[in-house]
Each structure stands twice: as C-alpha cells, then as structure tokens.
Coordinates of C-alpha atoms and ligand atoms in Angstrom, one line a residue:
M1 CA -0.2 0.1 -0.8
F2 CA 2.8 2.2 1.2
Q3 CA 5.2 1.3 -1.5
S4 CA 1.9 2.3 -4.8
L5 CA 1.3 5.7 -3.2
L6 CA 5.1 5.8 -3.0
D7 CA 4.7 5.0 -6.6
R8 CA 3.6 7.2 -7.4
F9 CA 6.3 10.0 -7.3
Q10 CA 9.1 7.9 -9.3
W11 CA 9.9 10.0 -11.2
K12 CA 10.7 8.3 -14.7
G13 CA 10.8 10.9 -17.3
T14 CA 7.4 9.8 -18.8
D15 CA 4.4 12.2 -19.2
H16 CA 2.8 10.9 -16.0
L17 CA -0.3 12.8 -14.2
Y18 CA 0.7 12.3 -10.6
S19 CA -2.4 12.6 -7.7
L20 CA -2.6 11.4 -4.1
P21 CA -6.6 10.8 -2.9
W22 CA -6.5 13.9 -1.1
L23 CA -5.1 15.9 -3.1
R24 CA -6.3 19.0 -4.5
N25 CA -3.3 19.6 -6.8
L26 CA -2.4 17.4 -10.2
L27 CA 1.4 17.4 -10.8
E28 CA 2.0 17.1 -14.5
Y29 CA 5.8 15.6 -15.8
S30 CA 6.8 15.5 -18.9
A31 CA 9.4 14.8 -21.3
D32 CA 8.1 15.8 -24.6
P33 CA 8.9 18.1 -26.5
D34 CA 5.6 19.3 -27.8
R35 CA 4.0 19.1 -24.8
V36 CA 6.6 21.6 -23.5
K37 CA 6.9 23.6 -26.0
E38 CA 2.4 23.8 -25.4
Y39 CA 2.5 24.4 -21.8
L40 CA 5.5 27.2 -22.4
K41 CA 3.8 28.8 -25.5
G42 CA 1.8 31.5 -23.8
G43 CA 4.5 32.5 -21.8
N44 CA 1.8 32.9 -19.2
F45 CA 4.0 30.8 -16.2
T46 CA 6.9 31.2 -13.7
R47 CA 9.0 29.1 -11.2
S48 CA 7.0 27.0 -9.9
Q49 CA 6.4 26.9 -6.2
L50 CA 8.0 23.0 -5.5
T51 CA 11.6 24.1 -7.3
R52 CA 11.5 27.1 -5.3
D53 CA 10.9 25.0 -2.2
M54 CA 13.8 22.3 -2.5
L55 CA 15.8 25.8 -4.3
S56 CA 15.2 27.8 -0.7
R57 CA 16.7 24.4 1.1
F58 CA 20.1 25.9 -0.2
H59 CA 19.4 29.3 -0.2
L60 CA 19.1 31.2 3.6
S61 CA 16.7 33.8 2.0
H62 CA 13.1 33.2 -0.2
D63 CA 13.6 36.5 -1.8
S64 CA 17.4 35.4 -3.3
I65 CA 17.3 35.7 -7.5
V66 CA 16.7 32.3 -7.4
V67 CA 13.7 31.5 -5.2
S68 CA 11.9 35.3 -5.5
D69 CA 8.9 36.1 -7.4
D70 CA 9.4 37.0 -10.9
G71 CA 9.9 40.9 -10.4
H72 CA 12.7 40.9 -8.1
A73 CA 14.6 38.0 -9.9
Q74 CA 14.2 40.7 -13.1
F75 CA 15.7 43.8 -10.9
L76 CA 18.7 42.0 -9.7
R77 CA 19.3 40.0 -13.0
S78 CA 19.7 43.5 -15.6
I79 CA 22.1 44.2 -13.1
F80 CA 23.8 40.9 -12.5
L81 CA 23.6 39.9 -16.7
Q82 CA 26.4 43.9 -16.6
C83 CA 28.9 42.2 -14.0
V84 CA 29.1 39.6 -15.4
P85 CA 33.2 38.8 -16.5
A86 CA 33.6 39.8 -20.3
Q87 CA 33.8 37.2 -22.7
E88 CA 38.6 36.9 -23.5
R89 CA 38.7 37.4 -20.0
Y90 CA 37.0 33.4 -20.1
P91 CA 40.5 31.1 -21.1
D92 CA 42.5 33.0 -18.2
I93 CA 40.1 32.5 -16.0
A94 CA 39.4 29.1 -17.3
K95 CA 43.2 27.9 -17.2
K96 CA 43.8 29.6 -13.5
L97 CA 41.0 27.5 -12.5
V98 CA 42.1 23.9 -14.2
D99 CA 45.9 24.9 -12.4
E100 CA 43.8 25.0 -8.7
V101 CA 42.8 21.3 -9.7
F102 CA 45.5 19.6 -10.7
M103 CA 47.4 21.8 -9.0
T104 CA 49.8 18.5 -7.8
G105 CA 52.1 17.3 -11.0
N106 CA 52.2 14.2 -9.6
S107 CA 50.0 11.1 -11.3
R108 CA 46.9 10.4 -8.5
E109 CA 43.3 9.9 -8.0
L110 CA 41.2 12.5 -8.1
R111 CA 37.8 12.6 -6.1
L112 CA 36.1 15.6 -8.8
S113 CA 33.5 16.9 -7.4
S114 CA 36.0 17.7 -4.1
S115 CA 38.4 18.8 -5.6
L116 CA 36.4 21.1 -8.5
I117 CA 33.8 22.5 -6.0
P118 CA 36.4 24.5 -3.3
A119 CA 38.2 25.8 -7.2
V120 CA 35.4 26.6 -8.9
Y121 CA 33.8 28.4 -6.3
L122 CA 37.0 30.1 -6.1
S123 CA 37.1 31.3 -9.0
M124 CA 33.3 32.2 -9.0
S125 CA 34.2 34.4 -5.8
S126 CA 36.2 35.8 -7.8
N127 CA 35.2 36.6 -11.1
L128 CA 31.3 36.3 -10.6
L129 CA 30.8 37.4 -8.1
G130 CA 33.6 40.4 -8.1
A131 CA 35.2 39.6 -4.1
N132 CA 39.1 39.8 -2.7
V133 CA 39.8 36.7 -1.3
L134 CA 42.1 37.3 1.6
E135 CA 43.7 34.1 2.8
S136 CA 41.6 32.8 5.5
L137 CA 38.9 32.4 3.6
R138 CA 40.6 30.6 0.1
E139 CA 42.1 29.0 3.0
H140 CA 38.3 27.6 4.5
I141 CA 37.2 27.4 1.4
R142 CA 40.2 24.2 0.4
E143 CA 39.3 22.8 3.8
I144 CA 36.1 22.0 3.7
D145 CA 34.3 19.0 3.2
F146 CA 31.7 19.8 -0.1
Q147 CA 29.4 17.1 -0.2
P148 CA 27.4 17.1 -2.7
G149 CA 23.5 15.6 -3.9
T150 CA 20.7 16.6 -1.0
R151 CA 17.2 14.7 -0.2
P152 CA 15.8 12.3 -3.7
M153 CA 13.6 14.6 -5.8
H154 CA 10.4 12.1 -5.5
L155 CA 11.1 11.9 -1.8
D156 CA 11.1 16.0 -1.8
G157 CA 7.3 15.8 -4.3
V158 CA 6.3 13.7 -1.0
M159 CA 7.0 16.0 1.4
Y160 CA 6.1 18.7 -0.9
A161 CA 2.2 17.6 -1.0
L162 CA 1.5 16.6 2.0
G163 CA 2.8 20.4 3.2
M164 CA 0.5 21.4 0.6
Q165 CA -2.3 20.3 2.4
F166 CA -0.9 19.8 5.6
P167 CA 0.6 23.0 6.6
S168 CA 1.6 21.8 10.0
F169 CA 3.8 19.4 8.2
G170 CA 6.7 21.8 8.1
P171 CA 7.9 20.9 11.3
M172 CA 7.8 17.3 10.9
R173 CA 9.6 18.0 7.8
K174 CA 12.1 19.4 9.6
I175 CA 12.7 17.0 12.1
I176 CA 12.8 14.2 9.2
D177 CA 15.3 16.2 6.9
L178 CA 17.5 16.3 10.8
I179 CA 17.7 12.5 11.1
F180 CA 17.9 11.4 8.3
F181 CA 18.7 13.8 5.4
K182 CA 22.4 15.6 7.9
S183 CA 23.9 16.8 4.4
D184 CA 21.3 19.1 3.8
H185 CA 21.8 20.5 6.7
Y186 CA 25.4 20.2 6.5
T187 CA 25.5 22.2 3.3
R188 CA 23.2 25.6 5.3
K189 CA 26.2 25.3 8.2
I190 CA 29.0 26.1 5.4
T191 CA 27.0 28.5 3.9
V192 CA 26.3 30.4 6.6
K193 CA 29.8 30.2 7.7
L194 CA 30.9 31.3 4.5
E195 CA 29.1 34.3 4.1
K196 CA 30.2 34.9 7.7
M197 CA 34.1 35.1 6.3
M198 CA 32.9 37.0 3.3
F199 CA 31.9 40.2 5.0
E200 CA 35.2 39.8 6.7
F201 CA 37.4 38.6 4.5
A202 CA 36.9 40.0 1.2
T203 CA 36.2 43.5 -0.1
P204 CA 34.4 43.8 -3.6
K205 CA 36.3 44.9 -7.3
E206 CA 35.6 47.9 -8.2
G207 CA 32.0 47.9 -10.6
S208 CA 31.4 43.7 -9.5
W209 CA 28.2 41.8 -8.3
Y210 CA 29.1 42.0 -5.2
A211 CA 29.8 45.9 -5.0
H212 CA 26.1 46.1 -6.7
L213 CA 24.8 43.4 -3.7
I214 CA 26.6 45.8 -0.8
E215 CA 25.1 49.3 -3.0
L216 CA 21.4 47.4 -2.9
K217 CA 22.3 46.6 0.9
Q218 CA 22.8 50.4 2.2
S219 CA 20.2 52.5 0.0
G220 CA 17.9 49.9 1.4
K221 CA 17.2 48.5 -1.8
I222 CA 17.5 45.0 -0.9
S223 CA 17.2 43.1 2.9
R224 CA 20.0 41.8 4.7
A225 CA 18.8 38.3 4.1
Q226 CA 18.4 38.9 0.2
F227 CA 22.1 40.3 0.1
R228 CA 23.3 36.9 1.8
G229 CA 20.3 34.9 -0.2
E230 CA 22.6 35.9 -3.0
L231 CA 26.2 34.9 -1.8
T232 CA 24.6 32.0 -1.2
S233 CA 23.5 31.5 -5.1
I234 CA 26.6 32.0 -6.3
L235 CA 27.5 28.8 -4.2
V236 CA 24.5 27.0 -5.4
S237 CA 25.7 27.8 -9.2
S238 CA 28.5 26.5 -8.4
Y239 CA 27.8 23.4 -7.5
V240 CA 25.9 23.0 -10.6
L241 CA 28.6 24.4 -13.2
S242 CA 30.8 21.8 -11.0
A243 CA 28.7 18.8 -11.3
A244 CA 28.3 20.0 -15.5
M245 CA 32.5 20.3 -15.3
S246 CA 33.2 17.1 -13.2
S247 CA 31.3 15.5 -16.3
M248 CA 32.3 16.8 -19.1
L249 CA 35.7 15.5 -17.6
L250 CA 34.3 12.2 -16.6
C251 CA 33.5 11.8 -20.3
L252 CA 37.0 12.9 -22.1
A253 CA 38.8 10.3 -19.6
A254 CA 36.0 7.3 -21.2
R255 CA 36.5 9.6 -25.0
P256 CA 40.2 10.2 -25.0
E257 CA 40.1 10.0 -29.0
Y258 CA 38.4 13.6 -28.4
V259 CA 41.3 15.4 -27.4
D260 CA 43.0 15.9 -31.1
K261 CA 39.9 16.8 -32.8
I262 CA 38.9 19.3 -30.1
R263 CA 42.7 20.7 -30.9
D264 CA 41.2 20.2 -34.8
D265 CA 38.5 21.7 -34.3
E266 CA 37.3 24.5 -32.3
T267 CA 33.4 23.6 -32.1
M268 CA 33.9 20.2 -31.5
A269 CA 34.6 21.8 -28.1
K270 CA 31.0 23.6 -27.9
H271 CA 29.7 20.3 -29.4
F272 CA 31.5 18.3 -26.7
V273 CA 29.9 20.8 -23.8
N274 CA 26.7 20.6 -24.8
E275 CA 26.8 16.6 -25.3
V276 CA 28.2 16.4 -21.0
L277 CA 25.3 18.3 -20.7
R278 CA 22.8 16.6 -22.6
L279 CA 23.5 13.3 -21.0
F280 CA 24.4 15.0 -17.5
P281 CA 21.7 17.9 -17.1
P282 CA 22.8 19.0 -13.9
F283 CA 19.3 19.6 -12.9
R284 CA 17.9 16.9 -14.4
Q285 CA 14.0 18.3 -13.8
F286 CA 13.0 21.8 -12.8
G287 CA 8.9 23.1 -13.1
Y288 CA 7.3 25.4 -13.8
E289 CA 3.2 26.5 -12.8
E290 CA 0.2 29.0 -14.0
K291 CA 1.1 32.4 -12.9
G292 CA -1.6 34.0 -10.4
I293 CA -2.6 30.3 -9.6
W294 CA -1.2 30.9 -5.7
E295 CA -4.5 33.8 -5.8
K296 CA -6.9 32.1 -7.2
S297 CA -9.7 30.5 -5.5
G298 CA -11.5 28.3 -6.0
R299 CA -9.2 25.3 -8.4
S300 CA -10.8 22.6 -9.5
K301 CA -9.6 18.9 -8.5
E302 CA -8.7 18.3 -11.4
E303 CA -6.5 21.4 -12.4
V304 CA -2.7 21.0 -13.2
T305 CA -0.8 23.3 -10.6
D306 CA 2.8 22.2 -11.0
F307 CA 4.3 21.3 -14.6
M308 CA 7.8 19.6 -14.2
V309 CA 10.1 19.2 -17.0
S310 CA 12.0 15.6 -17.3
V311 CA 15.3 16.8 -18.6
F312 CA 16.8 14.1 -18.6
G313 CA 14.3 11.7 -19.7
L314 CA 13.7 14.7 -22.4
H315 CA 17.6 14.6 -23.2
R316 CA 17.0 11.3 -23.5
N317 CA 14.1 10.7 -25.3
E318 CA 14.3 7.9 -28.3
N319 CA 11.4 9.6 -30.0
V320 CA 14.0 12.9 -30.3
W321 CA 17.0 11.9 -30.5
E322 CA 18.5 9.2 -32.7
D323 CA 20.5 6.7 -29.9
P324 CA 20.1 9.3 -27.5
D325 CA 22.7 6.9 -25.1
D326 CA 25.7 7.3 -27.1
F327 CA 27.8 10.2 -27.0
R328 CA 27.7 11.4 -30.0
P329 CA 29.4 15.1 -29.8
Q330 CA 28.7 15.6 -33.9
R331 CA 25.1 15.5 -33.8
F332 CA 25.0 19.4 -32.6
A333 CA 26.5 20.4 -35.5
A334 CA 22.7 20.3 -37.4
A335 CA 21.8 23.9 -37.3
N336 CA 18.0 22.6 -35.5
S337 CA 19.8 20.3 -33.0
T338 CA 19.1 22.6 -30.3
K339 CA 15.6 23.8 -31.6
G340 CA 11.7 22.9 -30.2
C341 CA 11.9 21.8 -26.2
K342 CA 14.4 19.4 -26.5
F343 CA 17.4 20.5 -25.3
M344 CA 17.1 22.7 -22.7
P345 CA 19.6 22.2 -19.6
F346 CA 19.2 25.9 -18.6
G347 CA 15.7 26.1 -18.9
L348 CA 13.6 28.3 -20.7
G349 CA 11.2 31.2 -20.9
K350 CA 11.9 34.4 -18.7
R351 CA 13.6 32.8 -15.7
S352 CA 16.0 30.7 -17.6
C353 CA 20.0 30.2 -16.5
T354 CA 21.3 33.3 -15.9
G355 CA 25.0 32.2 -16.2
R356 CA 24.5 30.4 -19.1
V357 CA 26.5 32.3 -21.0
Y358 CA 29.5 32.3 -19.0
S359 CA 28.5 28.6 -17.8
I360 CA 28.9 27.2 -21.4
G361 CA 32.4 29.8 -21.9
M362 CA 33.4 28.9 -18.7
L363 CA 33.1 24.7 -20.0
V364 CA 34.5 25.3 -23.2
E365 CA 37.7 27.0 -22.7
V366 CA 38.3 24.4 -19.3
L367 CA 37.7 21.6 -21.9
K368 CA 40.1 23.3 -24.6
Y369 CA 43.2 24.4 -22.7
V370 CA 42.2 20.5 -20.7
C371 CA 43.2 19.4 -24.3
S372 CA 46.0 21.7 -25.2
E373 CA 49.4 20.7 -25.6
E374 CA 50.5 23.8 -23.0
C375 CA 48.1 21.9 -20.2
N376 CA 49.8 18.0 -21.4
L377 CA 47.1 16.9 -18.5
H378 CA 45.7 13.0 -19.1
L379 CA 42.6 11.8 -17.6
T380 CA 42.2 8.8 -17.6
L381 CA 39.3 6.4 -15.1
P382 CA 40.6 4.1 -12.6
E383 CA 40.4 -0.1 -13.9
D384 CA 37.6 -0.9 -11.3
Y385 CA 35.6 2.5 -12.8
V386 CA 31.5 2.7 -12.2
K387 CA 30.2 2.9 -16.2
D388 CA 27.2 2.4 -17.9
Y389 CA 27.0 0.3 -20.8
V390 CA 28.1 2.6 -23.2
G391 CA 31.0 3.0 -21.3
L392 CA 30.2 6.5 -20.0
P393 CA 30.3 7.9 -16.3
L394 CA 26.8 7.1 -14.1
G395 CA 24.4 9.8 -13.7
T396 CA 23.0 10.5 -10.0
N397 CA 19.2 9.6 -9.4
G398 CA 16.6 11.9 -8.6
R399 CA 19.0 14.5 -6.5
L400 CA 18.2 18.2 -7.0
V401 CA 21.8 18.9 -8.8
S402 CA 23.6 15.4 -9.8
F403 CA 26.8 14.5 -9.7
P404 CA 27.9 11.5 -11.3
V405 CA 28.1 8.2 -8.5
D406 CA 31.6 7.8 -8.6
D407 CA 33.5 10.8 -9.4
R408 CA 37.1 9.0 -9.5
I409 CA 39.9 10.0 -12.4
Y410 CA 43.3 9.3 -12.6
A411 CA 45.3 12.9 -13.4
R412 CA 48.8 13.6 -15.2
R413 CA 50.4 16.1 -16.0
E414 CA 54.0 15.6 -17.8
L415 CA 55.2 19.3 -17.8
I416 CA 55.1 20.0 -14.0
E417 CA 56.4 16.5 -13.4
K418 CA 59.3 17.5 -15.5
A419 CA 59.6 20.6 -13.9
I420 CA 59.2 19.3 -10.7
A421 CA 62.4 16.8 -11.6
V422 CA 64.1 20.0 -13.0
Ligands
LIG1 C1 26.4 24.4 -16.3 C2 25.6 25.2 -15.2 C3 24.6 25.6 -14.8 C4 23.8 25.2 -15.6 C5 22.8 23.8 -16.2 C6 22.2 25.5 -15.1 C7 20.8 26.0 -14.7 C8 20.0 26.2 -14.6 C9 18.6 26.2 -14.7 C10 17.8 24.9 -15.1 C11 17.7 26.8 -14.4 C12 16.6 27.1 -14.0 C13 16.1 28.1 -14.8 C14 13.9 27.4 -15.2 O1 13.8 27.5 -14.1 O2 13.7 27.7 -16.4 C15 18.4 28.4 -13.9 C16 18.7 29.4 -13.0 C17 20.0 29.8 -12.4 N1 20.7 29.9 -12.6 FE1 21.8 28.4 -13.6 N2 22.8 27.0 -14.0 C18 24.0 26.8 -14.0 C19 25.2 27.7 -13.6 C20 24.9 28.8 -13.2 C21 25.7 29.8 -13.5 C22 27.7 29.5 -13.2 C23 25.5 30.5 -12.6 C24 25.9 32.5 -12.1 C25 25.8 32.9 -11.5 C26 23.7 31.3 -12.3 C27 22.6 31.8 -12.1 C28 21.4 31.0 -12.1 C29 20.6 32.1 -11.4 C30 21.0 33.5 -11.0 C31 19.3 31.2 -12.1 C32 17.9 31.7 -11.6 C33 17.2 32.8 -12.4 C34 15.5 33.4 -12.8 O3 15.2 32.7 -11.0 O4 15.3 34.6 -12.7 N3 23.8 29.6 -13.2 N4 20.0 27.8 -13.8

C-alpha cells in the first residue's frame, strides 16, 4: 500500500499525471518536447513553488534571485548581467581554474566533485561575484568537505505534497531532515559560515556584482536576508557548474579520442559540452506553474498546478534523439539540433539561467585548455570505475543537482612533473 503510494512519485521521465486521493493539486511530469512547447507557448508561467521550495533549502533567503518572484528576479537579473566578466577573460579564468584543481603534478587519483567545488567556488567568488578573497577564506574553502547531493527528488515531491495539504507538516519535515538528511543541514551550515567569512575576508572589486549588492543593501533596496541569499546563489551555482565540469572531464577520460579532435577543431569543444549537458544535465528536472495560480480561488480538483519538465528524460527521449544513449557530440553540428524544446539544460523563458553564457564559456574554455598541448594533462578512469553499458559515467538518481555516481579520475601532468624533475 505504502509502496504503491510512493510509486506515484517515482518520476521516471515519461509523461505522467501524479495525484494522491486527498490532494487538490495534480502534478504533470513531462519529457515530451511538443507538450513542453505547448505549455510554455502562452508565456504565462513562472518557477513553481515546488522548485522554489527545493532551491530554498540551499538559499537562506526566499528573496534571492533564484527563489524570488518574477519582479524581483527581473530587477536583479539586469544588474547581474552587466557584471558578468567579458568573454575575452574566459580563457584566462579557465586556465587558473584547471591549475587550481590539478595543482600537483604527480599521477594521482582525484575525487572530481570535491576538488572542483572549492576551485569553482573560489573562481566564481573572484570573477562572477567580484570579491577579492583573503587567504583565510581561501584556506577555509579549500578545507571544506563539500558533499554534493540532497534528498531524492521523488521524496521531495511527497513531502511537498503533504506540506501543501497539511500546513502543520512543516515542523515534521524539519525533524525528518535532521534525522535522515544531515547533509542538507550541513550544506546550510557551510553556507552560513561562508557568508560570515565573506563579510570579514572579502572586499568588492569596482563595478562588480558584489559591489552592486553592497550598494543595494546600503540604500535599502534589498534586505540583509536578500543580500545573503545572493551570496548563497553563487555557492549553489558553483555546485551546478562543478557538476557539469566533473561530468565533462569524466566523459573526456572515457572518450580520449576527442582530445585531438578538440585540438584540431574548436567547434568540437562546443559540441562536446552540449553532448555532456544533454546526457548529464546537472538539474535533472525543474518545474513551472501558471502565474497567479495561488491567488485564484475555487480550483477544481482536475486543475494541474505544477508542470515539471524531466530534463533527463527529455534529453534521452528516443523519439527525439537518435540513439540517445550514445555519446555523439557531432549531433550538435546540425543547425536545428537545439531547437524545439528538446534541449534545455538551462531552462526556458524569463526565468532561465542567468549564468548560461558564462557556464558554457567556462566549460568550453576548460575543455580546450585541458586538451591543449600547453596543459598536457592526461585523464584516465580507474580500472574498477562504474560505467553504464556504453562506457560512460553513471549519473546520480533523482537528486536536485546531479553529480556522477563515481567521480574518481586519474590525472597526470607531464609538464609539471618535468618541472619538478628539473
Ligand atoms: C552548467 C551550469 C549550469 C546549469 C546547467 C544551470 C541550470 C539552471 C536551470 C535549469 C535554472 C532554472 C531555469 C528555469 O527555471 O527555467 C537555472 C537558474 C538560474 N541559474 Fe543556472 N545553471 C548553471 C550555472 C549557473 C551559474 C554559473 C550561475 C551564476 C550565477 C547561475 C545562475 C542562475 C540563476 C541566478 C538562476 C535563476 C534565474 C531566475 O530565477 O531568474 N547558473 N540555472
């Protein structure tokens, strides 16, 4: 009985309508590009409460850009986008990031997620937030044991549904979290500490996002909680970008023949990144709801309030992609390859990802540098590495931000080894 109830929330990436007998709300879950297109057509949608709820566990402020309403997000987006570094700087930022991750030259096994998250966080604090970070904060970030992942998505769905029907479920959820999902709690603790340290050990660069945020706070345009929420946004985004980077480096280790192809043809790096984001989208699913639905009264039982897009299902839908499980970057050479709501790792519409251009730029530049003769980095997977049947990394199951299940990699860097020998 209990299992059959839970099964309704086993989101498998096919088209389903979910409901429980006592629920007023239905949840539609789709991996069909035509249905996604139809839903998004009118433009009368916004980020759903379910998605915001899940994101707000990382974000201390419900008013941070990711969790807030459309008006506030729009106001912050325009300022943020003016502060994103110029594209000419991307190669240099990427080079520093790779050097930070693969600092030692000896052949060694790395856990990609735990080495990438601090490096990406430092890089984003400095370049995207625009903070000069002092050594104490740098040391602290390097020492943090980042644990990617939170509770499974379908469990989130059940808890959300219960919370929606029974407001008193809130405190119960907190207790469940504390007992079973300590890492969520841990992530929040890290965030609080980082925010405090940011105050103490970082100064804003001129014209940066950080400088603007301080100005907005001082002039009372955003609250202290909102300000803190924006710092946390950078942390969460670092998680997401690290997840994409670790999938990308693992795919390169699994398909070393692409090193030469990327050296010979720059567009191959872009196709490679797209193929990684198709097979391993860091946000496996996210949801929308009709605007103003919460203000409307008298909803009928049949009314669908949440529309979840299974990005994972969409990207592996065999009606849309030829041999969807194969790793084939060349498929993105076709002019219409990303059209028609079949490829959406960064979402769609007014609330789509503000970090899209920066993230793609960074992934492409990191890949190009890792493949370059100058970097001379050799990546291999350990022999007992867990792969799927086509020999690619396995993705995590149904987490908010998915890192590969097995993120170990061997890294060897000839140049640095030679330098050490000299
Ligand atoms: C590969 C890396 C990344 C992926 C796959 C990704 C994906 C996403 C997705 C799927 C959304 C929700 C879109 C929707 O609801 O339609 C989102 C929102 C957002 N992302 Fe990213 N993201 C990435 C990196 C970043 C970075 C580096 C930043 C930098 C700050 C960032 C900032 C944001 C913000 C601020 C939002 C909320 C926008 C709004 O609500 O208006 N993301 N991202």
